[in-house]
Amino acid sequence: MASEEKKLSTRLIHTGDWQDYKKFQGYHSAPESLPIYLTSVFAFDDVPSVDQIYDGEAEGYIYTRIRHPNTDAVGGILAAAEEGEDGLVFSSGMSAIVLSILSVVSEGDHIVSSPVLYGGVHDFLTNELKRFGVEVTFVDFINGDVEGAIRPNTKLLYTETICNPLLEVPEIGKISGIAKKHGCYFFIDNTFATSVIVKPLVLGADLVLYSATKYLGGHSDLVAGAAVGGKELIALIRKKIVLYGSILSPAEAWLLARSLRTLELRVRKHSENALKVAEYLEAHPKIEKVYYPGLASSPDHERAKAQFTKGLFGGMMSVDLKGGEKEASTVIASMPSIKFVPSLAGYATTVSYSAKTSHRFYSPEELEAAGITFGQLRLSIGLEDAEDIISEIGSALERI
Ligand SMILES: *Cc1c(COP(=O)(O)O)cnc(C)c1O
């Protein structure tokens, strides 16, 4: 604490810092919400404390790039939500996915992945991992022979729960079984579904990955990633976060923790609204096809029903308009409150255009293989009143 005799600059520096507030620990009340620990570093009590903290004999934080109270708090909430042992948060979904994969593969290893993936992950698997001598085989995880693609050096099976952007749903339990039989890890990106709809760890996956930028954050105001799994695997990945400097900042971790309090309410409403919109669009004369696992006509419906929380299929859908780029462009321009954004899963309904955004760098052959066309829009159904969403989309469709 600064004493009266110290000069102004010294008093400004040393009055009211956390050391003063250690006295709070003896108080009989505490903040209802976890404070944001905006500090880059933690001050040790003394030299013996340094030894004890580094050696794991005493509790204590060291440096915010390593871990801090806000990431620990949100990691704990996520682990509880997924029924996993431990959870981590990262500076983005991409860093969560890339660092988790890099934690388990080395030069000479092999990965079997679904080809229908978030564009950035597809790019990482196809182009980046090659530089490190890791090979990837892409196989259809629904109709293809995943087991047949496994080699003696296969370390990892990788897919998404609801594949982006055609909303296909692989059978998690079956893939887990194949991974266990061959001693591979099975990682799954659960961004589109969330733990409200399905808990892949319970179905045998080793690691659940997230772009927390999407439903977990849910308010279009933060970029973050997450991984939840067993203690040992999480400890391995935590080392990579420290090494590559990919931890989430305290303020964003706090925002993410706040968002998670309402995850269940939000994902339920997103799903209920999306089912109504999908049913409306399926019957619409200007629509060629609707991709939504909640529709009874979807080839993924039975698999989704068997794994998902009853009646919930998420807020994401894709639609093929009768037409191509011109029609897609007209519809996008004719929806005043449904914004055109290259992302998804915020509270508001938004539209995106995979061929021009998330999958922009796919070759024409890759686009075709992934079933992505220039007449295809992806809708992220928000928390507005379903009738208002339907009426806005309906008016836009009248323009084509
Ligand atoms: C957005 C997204 C990612 C990438 O996450 P960022 O937070 O943008 O880094 C990964 N997977 C899926 C399914 C996504 O939608």
Coordinates of C-alpha atoms and ligand atoms in Angstrom, one line a residue:
M1 CA 0.0 0.0 0.0
A2 CA 1.3 3.5 -0.9
S3 CA 2.1 5.6 2.1
E4 CA 1.4 9.3 2.3
E5 CA 5.1 10.3 2.0
K6 CA 5.5 8.7 -1.5
K7 CA 5.4 11.0 -4.5
L8 CA 2.3 11.4 -6.7
S9 CA 3.5 9.1 -9.5
T10 CA 4.4 6.3 -7.0
R11 CA 1.0 6.8 -5.2
L12 CA -0.8 6.5 -8.6
I13 CA 1.0 3.3 -9.3
H14 CA 0.7 1.5 -6.0
T15 CA -2.6 2.5 -4.4
G16 CA -5.6 0.3 -5.0
D17 CA -3.9 -2.6 -6.7
W18 CA -5.0 -6.2 -6.1
Q19 CA -2.6 -6.6 -3.2
D20 CA -4.9 -4.2 -1.3
Y21 CA -7.8 -6.3 -2.2
K22 CA -6.5 -9.5 -0.8
K23 CA -8.4 -8.4 2.3
F24 CA -11.6 -9.4 0.4
Q25 CA -10.8 -13.0 1.1
G26 CA -11.8 -12.5 4.7
Y27 CA -15.1 -10.8 3.8
H28 CA -18.5 -12.4 4.4
S29 CA -19.8 -11.6 0.9
A30 CA -18.5 -12.2 -2.6
P31 CA -19.3 -11.1 -6.1
E32 CA -22.3 -13.0 -7.5
S33 CA -20.6 -13.0 -10.9
L34 CA -16.9 -13.9 -11.5
P35 CA -14.9 -10.7 -12.0
I36 CA -12.9 -10.2 -15.1
Y37 CA -9.2 -10.7 -14.2
L38 CA -7.6 -8.2 -16.5
T39 CA -4.0 -8.9 -15.5
S40 CA -1.2 -10.1 -17.6
V41 CA 0.7 -11.6 -14.7
F42 CA 0.3 -12.7 -11.1
A43 CA 2.5 -11.6 -8.2
F44 CA 3.9 -14.3 -6.0
D45 CA 3.8 -14.0 -2.3
D46 CA 7.5 -15.0 -1.9
V47 CA 10.2 -17.3 -3.3
P48 CA 8.9 -20.5 -1.6
S49 CA 5.5 -19.8 -3.3
V50 CA 7.2 -19.8 -6.7
D51 CA 8.6 -23.2 -6.1
Q52 CA 5.4 -24.6 -4.8
I53 CA 3.3 -23.2 -7.7
Y54 CA 5.7 -24.3 -10.4
D55 CA 6.0 -27.8 -8.8
G56 CA 2.2 -28.1 -8.6
E57 CA 2.3 -28.4 -4.8
A58 CA 0.3 -25.2 -4.3
E59 CA -2.5 -23.4 -6.2
G60 CA -1.6 -20.2 -8.0
Y61 CA -1.6 -18.5 -11.3
I62 CA 1.6 -17.4 -13.0
Y63 CA 1.1 -15.7 -16.3
T64 CA -2.1 -15.1 -18.3
R65 CA -0.8 -16.8 -21.5
I66 CA -0.5 -20.0 -19.4
R67 CA -3.9 -19.9 -17.7
H68 CA -6.1 -17.5 -15.8
P69 CA -9.2 -17.5 -13.7
N70 CA -11.6 -16.5 -16.5
T71 CA -10.5 -19.3 -18.9
D72 CA -10.5 -21.8 -16.0
A73 CA -14.1 -20.7 -15.2
V74 CA -15.4 -21.1 -18.7
G75 CA -13.5 -24.3 -19.3
G76 CA -15.3 -25.7 -16.2
I77 CA -18.7 -24.6 -17.4
L78 CA -18.0 -26.3 -20.8
A79 CA -16.8 -29.5 -19.2
A80 CA -20.0 -29.6 -17.1
A81 CA -22.1 -29.0 -20.2
E82 CA -20.5 -31.8 -22.2
E83 CA -20.1 -34.3 -19.3
G84 CA -16.4 -34.2 -20.0
E85 CA -13.5 -34.2 -17.5
D86 CA -11.9 -30.9 -18.5
G87 CA -12.3 -28.0 -20.9
L88 CA -10.1 -25.4 -22.6
V89 CA -10.8 -22.2 -24.4
F90 CA -8.8 -20.7 -27.2
S91 CA -8.5 -17.4 -29.1
S92 CA -10.6 -18.8 -32.0
G93 CA -12.3 -22.0 -33.2
M94 CA -9.5 -22.4 -35.7
S95 CA -6.9 -22.4 -33.0
A96 CA -8.9 -24.9 -30.9
I97 CA -9.1 -27.3 -33.9
V98 CA -5.6 -26.8 -35.3
L99 CA -3.8 -27.0 -31.9
S100 CA -5.9 -30.1 -30.8
I101 CA -4.9 -31.9 -34.1
L102 CA -1.3 -30.8 -33.8
S103 CA -1.3 -32.2 -30.2
V104 CA -1.9 -35.8 -31.4
V105 CA -0.1 -36.1 -34.8
S106 CA 3.5 -36.1 -35.8
E107 CA 5.4 -36.5 -39.1
G108 CA 4.5 -39.7 -40.8
D109 CA 1.0 -40.0 -39.2
H110 CA -2.3 -40.2 -41.1
I111 CA -5.7 -38.7 -40.5
V112 CA -9.1 -39.9 -41.9
S113 CA -11.5 -37.0 -42.2
S114 CA -14.9 -36.2 -43.6
P115 CA -14.6 -34.1 -46.8
V116 CA -17.5 -31.8 -45.9
L117 CA -16.0 -29.5 -43.3
Y118 CA -15.7 -25.8 -42.3
G119 CA -13.6 -24.3 -45.1
G120 CA -10.6 -23.3 -42.9
V121 CA -10.3 -26.7 -41.4
H122 CA -10.4 -28.3 -44.9
D123 CA -7.6 -25.9 -45.9
F124 CA -5.6 -26.8 -42.8
L125 CA -6.0 -30.6 -43.4
T126 CA -5.3 -30.4 -47.2
N127 CA -2.6 -27.8 -47.5
E128 CA -1.0 -27.0 -44.1
L129 CA -0.5 -30.5 -42.6
K130 CA 1.2 -31.7 -45.7
R131 CA 4.1 -29.4 -44.9
F132 CA 4.6 -31.3 -41.6
G133 CA 4.5 -34.7 -43.3
V134 CA 1.0 -35.6 -42.1
E135 CA -1.3 -37.2 -44.7
V136 CA -5.1 -36.9 -44.8
T137 CA -7.6 -39.2 -46.5
F138 CA -11.1 -37.7 -47.0
V139 CA -13.9 -40.2 -46.8
D140 CA -17.7 -39.8 -46.7
F141 CA -18.4 -40.4 -43.0
I142 CA -22.0 -41.3 -43.7
N143 CA -22.0 -43.5 -46.8
G144 CA -18.3 -44.2 -47.3
D145 CA -16.0 -46.8 -45.8
V146 CA -14.3 -45.0 -42.9
E147 CA -12.8 -48.2 -41.5
G148 CA -11.4 -49.2 -44.9
A149 CA -9.5 -45.9 -45.0
I150 CA -7.6 -46.6 -41.7
R151 CA -3.9 -47.4 -42.0
P152 CA -1.5 -48.6 -39.4
N153 CA -0.3 -45.0 -39.0
T154 CA -3.8 -43.5 -38.7
K155 CA -3.9 -41.4 -35.5
L156 CA -7.2 -39.5 -35.8
L157 CA -10.7 -39.6 -37.2
Y158 CA -12.2 -36.2 -37.7
T159 CA -15.7 -34.9 -38.6
E160 CA -18.4 -32.4 -37.6
T161 CA -21.6 -33.4 -35.8
I162 CA -23.8 -31.5 -38.3
C163 CA -21.6 -31.0 -41.3
N164 CA -21.2 -27.6 -42.7
P165 CA -22.9 -26.5 -44.9
L166 CA -25.2 -29.4 -46.0
L167 CA -26.2 -30.3 -42.5
E168 CA -25.4 -34.0 -42.8
V169 CA -25.4 -36.0 -39.5
P170 CA -22.9 -38.9 -39.1
E171 CA -23.5 -41.6 -36.6
I172 CA -21.2 -40.7 -33.7
G173 CA -21.4 -44.0 -31.8
K174 CA -20.4 -46.0 -34.9
I175 CA -17.4 -43.8 -35.6
S176 CA -16.4 -43.9 -32.0
G177 CA -16.5 -47.7 -32.2
I178 CA -14.2 -47.7 -35.3
A179 CA -11.8 -45.3 -33.6
K180 CA -11.6 -47.5 -30.4
K181 CA -11.1 -50.7 -32.4
H182 CA -8.1 -49.2 -34.3
G183 CA -6.6 -47.2 -31.4
C184 CA -7.2 -43.8 -33.1
Y185 CA -8.5 -40.6 -31.5
F186 CA -11.9 -39.4 -32.6
F187 CA -12.3 -35.6 -32.6
I188 CA -15.6 -34.0 -33.5
D189 CA -16.6 -30.4 -34.2
N190 CA -19.9 -29.9 -32.4
T191 CA -20.3 -26.2 -33.3
F192 CA -23.6 -26.5 -35.2
A193 CA -25.3 -28.7 -32.6
T194 CA -23.8 -27.8 -29.1
S195 CA -24.2 -29.9 -26.0
V196 CA -27.9 -28.9 -25.8
I197 CA -28.5 -31.2 -28.8
V198 CA -25.9 -33.9 -28.5
K199 CA -23.0 -34.7 -26.2
P200 CA -20.5 -36.6 -28.4
L201 CA -18.2 -37.5 -25.4
V202 CA -21.1 -39.5 -24.0
L203 CA -21.3 -41.3 -27.4
G204 CA -17.6 -42.2 -27.2
A205 CA -15.8 -39.3 -28.9
D206 CA -12.4 -38.4 -27.4
L207 CA -12.6 -34.6 -28.0
V208 CA -15.4 -32.2 -28.7
L209 CA -14.3 -29.0 -30.5
Y210 CA -16.0 -25.7 -30.9
S211 CA -16.0 -22.4 -32.7
A212 CA -17.3 -20.7 -29.6
T213 CA -17.8 -17.7 -31.8
K214 CA -21.1 -19.3 -32.9
Y215 CA -23.8 -20.7 -30.5
L216 CA -21.7 -20.8 -27.4
G217 CA -21.0 -17.1 -27.7
G218 CA -24.3 -16.6 -29.5
H219 CA -24.3 -12.8 -29.5
S220 CA -22.0 -12.1 -32.5
D221 CA -19.6 -10.2 -30.2
L222 CA -16.7 -12.5 -29.6
V223 CA -14.3 -14.8 -31.4
A224 CA -13.3 -17.9 -29.4
G225 CA -12.7 -21.7 -29.5
A226 CA -13.1 -24.6 -27.1
A227 CA -12.1 -28.2 -26.6
V228 CA -13.6 -30.6 -24.0
G229 CA -12.4 -34.1 -23.3
G230 CA -10.5 -36.4 -20.9
K231 CA -8.0 -35.0 -18.4
E232 CA -4.9 -36.4 -20.1
L233 CA -5.7 -35.3 -23.6
I234 CA -6.7 -31.8 -22.4
A235 CA -3.4 -31.6 -20.5
L236 CA -1.6 -32.4 -23.7
I237 CA -3.5 -29.7 -25.7
R238 CA -3.0 -27.1 -22.9
K239 CA 0.7 -27.3 -23.5
K240 CA 0.1 -26.3 -27.1
I241 CA -2.0 -23.3 -26.1
V242 CA 0.9 -22.1 -23.9
L243 CA 3.5 -22.7 -26.6
Y244 CA 1.6 -21.2 -29.5
G245 CA 0.1 -18.4 -27.4
S246 CA -3.5 -19.1 -28.2
I247 CA -5.3 -18.6 -24.9
L248 CA -8.6 -16.6 -24.8
S249 CA -8.4 -13.1 -23.3
P250 CA -9.9 -12.6 -19.8
A251 CA -12.6 -10.2 -21.1
E252 CA -13.7 -12.5 -23.9
A253 CA -13.6 -15.6 -21.6
W254 CA -15.9 -13.7 -19.2
L255 CA -18.3 -12.8 -22.1
L256 CA -18.3 -16.4 -23.2
A257 CA -19.1 -17.6 -19.6
R258 CA -22.0 -15.2 -19.5
S259 CA -23.4 -16.4 -22.8
L260 CA -23.2 -20.0 -21.7
R261 CA -25.7 -19.3 -18.9
T262 CA -28.5 -19.1 -21.5
L263 CA -27.2 -21.7 -24.0
E264 CA -30.0 -24.1 -23.4
L265 CA -32.8 -21.6 -23.8
R266 CA -31.2 -20.1 -26.9
V267 CA -30.5 -23.4 -28.7
R268 CA -34.0 -24.6 -28.0
K269 CA -35.6 -21.5 -29.5
H270 CA -33.1 -21.5 -32.5
S271 CA -34.2 -25.1 -33.1
E272 CA -37.9 -24.6 -32.7
N273 CA -37.8 -21.6 -35.1
A274 CA -35.6 -23.4 -37.6
L275 CA -38.0 -26.3 -37.9
K276 CA -40.9 -23.9 -38.6
V277 CA -38.8 -22.1 -41.3
A278 CA -37.6 -25.4 -42.8
E279 CA -41.2 -26.7 -43.1
Y280 CA -42.3 -23.5 -44.7
L281 CA -39.4 -23.4 -47.2
E282 CA -39.8 -27.1 -48.1
A283 CA -43.3 -26.4 -49.4
H284 CA -42.3 -23.2 -51.2
P285 CA -42.5 -23.2 -55.1
K286 CA -39.3 -21.2 -55.5
I287 CA -37.2 -23.6 -53.4
E288 CA -35.6 -26.6 -55.0
K289 CA -34.4 -28.3 -51.8
V290 CA -34.0 -27.7 -48.1
Y291 CA -31.2 -29.3 -46.1
Y292 CA -32.3 -29.6 -42.5
P293 CA -32.0 -32.7 -40.4
G294 CA -35.2 -31.9 -38.6
L295 CA -37.3 -32.5 -41.7
A296 CA -38.8 -36.0 -42.0
S297 CA -37.8 -35.9 -45.7
S298 CA -34.1 -35.4 -44.9
P299 CA -31.8 -38.4 -45.5
D300 CA -30.2 -37.6 -42.1
H301 CA -33.4 -37.4 -40.1
E302 CA -33.4 -40.9 -38.6
R303 CA -29.7 -40.7 -37.6
A304 CA -30.3 -37.2 -36.1
K305 CA -33.4 -38.4 -34.2
A306 CA -31.6 -41.3 -32.8
Q307 CA -28.7 -39.2 -31.4
F308 CA -30.2 -35.8 -30.7
T309 CA -32.2 -34.3 -27.8
K310 CA -35.9 -34.9 -28.6
G311 CA -37.3 -32.5 -31.2
L312 CA -34.1 -30.4 -31.5
F313 CA -32.1 -30.2 -34.7
G314 CA -30.3 -26.8 -34.4
G315 CA -30.8 -23.4 -36.0
M316 CA -28.8 -24.0 -39.3
M317 CA -30.2 -24.9 -42.7
S318 CA -29.2 -24.6 -46.3
V319 CA -31.6 -24.1 -49.2
D320 CA -31.2 -24.5 -53.0
L321 CA -33.2 -21.8 -54.7
K322 CA -34.6 -22.5 -58.2
G323 CA -31.9 -20.5 -59.9
G324 CA -28.2 -19.6 -59.5
E325 CA -26.1 -16.6 -58.5
K326 CA -28.6 -14.0 -59.8
E327 CA -31.5 -15.4 -57.8
A328 CA -29.3 -15.9 -54.7
S329 CA -28.1 -12.3 -55.0
T330 CA -31.7 -11.0 -55.3
V331 CA -32.9 -12.9 -52.3
I332 CA -30.0 -11.7 -50.2
A333 CA -30.6 -8.1 -51.2
S334 CA -34.3 -8.3 -50.5
M335 CA -34.2 -9.2 -46.8
P336 CA -33.8 -6.0 -44.8
S337 CA -33.4 -7.4 -41.2
I338 CA -31.8 -10.7 -42.2
K339 CA -28.2 -9.6 -42.6
F340 CA -25.8 -11.1 -45.1
V341 CA -22.9 -12.2 -42.9
P342 CA -20.1 -14.8 -43.4
S343 CA -20.8 -16.3 -40.0
L344 CA -23.7 -17.9 -38.1
A345 CA -25.4 -18.6 -34.8
G346 CA -26.0 -15.2 -33.4
Y347 CA -29.3 -14.1 -31.8
A348 CA -30.5 -12.6 -35.1
T349 CA -31.4 -14.5 -38.2
T350 CA -28.6 -14.1 -40.9
V351 CA -27.9 -15.5 -44.3
S352 CA -24.7 -16.6 -45.8
Y353 CA -23.5 -17.7 -49.2
S354 CA -21.1 -20.6 -48.8
A355 CA -19.8 -20.6 -52.4
K356 CA -18.6 -17.0 -52.0
T357 CA -17.6 -17.0 -48.3
S358 CA -16.7 -20.0 -46.2
H359 CA -16.0 -22.2 -49.2
R360 CA -14.7 -19.5 -51.5
F361 CA -11.3 -21.1 -51.9
Y362 CA -12.7 -24.5 -52.9
S363 CA -11.9 -25.5 -56.5
P364 CA -15.0 -26.1 -58.7
E365 CA -14.4 -29.8 -58.3
E366 CA -14.2 -29.5 -54.5
L367 CA -17.4 -27.4 -54.5
E368 CA -19.2 -30.0 -56.5
A369 CA -18.0 -32.9 -54.4
A370 CA -19.2 -31.0 -51.3
G371 CA -22.6 -30.4 -52.9
I372 CA -22.2 -26.6 -52.8
T373 CA -23.8 -24.5 -55.6
F374 CA -24.2 -20.9 -56.5
G375 CA -28.0 -21.1 -56.0
Q376 CA -27.5 -22.2 -52.4
L377 CA -28.0 -20.0 -49.3
R378 CA -27.3 -20.9 -45.7
L379 CA -29.7 -19.6 -43.1
S380 CA -28.8 -19.2 -39.5
I381 CA -32.2 -18.9 -37.8
G382 CA -32.3 -16.5 -34.9
L383 CA -34.4 -15.9 -31.8
E384 CA -37.0 -13.5 -33.4
D385 CA -40.6 -14.6 -33.7
A386 CA -40.8 -17.4 -36.3
E387 CA -43.7 -15.8 -38.2
D388 CA -41.7 -12.6 -38.8
I389 CA -38.7 -14.6 -40.1
I390 CA -41.0 -16.6 -42.4
S391 CA -42.7 -13.5 -43.7
E392 CA -39.4 -11.7 -44.5
I393 CA -38.0 -14.7 -46.4
G394 CA -41.3 -15.2 -48.2
S395 CA -41.3 -11.6 -49.4
A396 CA -37.8 -12.0 -50.7
L397 CA -38.6 -15.2 -52.6
E398 CA -41.4 -13.3 -54.4
R399 CA -38.7 -11.2 -56.1
I400 CA -37.3 -14.1 -58.0
Ligands
LIG1 C1 -16.7 -20.9 -37.6 C2 -16.4 -22.3 -37.6 C3 -15.1 -22.7 -37.3 C4 -13.9 -21.7 -37.1 O1 -14.1 -21.0 -36.0 P1 -13.5 -19.5 -35.7 O2 -14.0 -19.2 -34.4 O3 -14.0 -18.7 -36.8 O4 -12.0 -19.6 -35.8 C5 -14.8 -24.1 -37.2 N1 -15.8 -25.0 -37.4 C6 -17.1 -24.6 -37.7 C7 -18.1 -25.7 -37.9 C8 -17.4 -23.3 -37.8 O5 -18.6 -22.9 -38.1

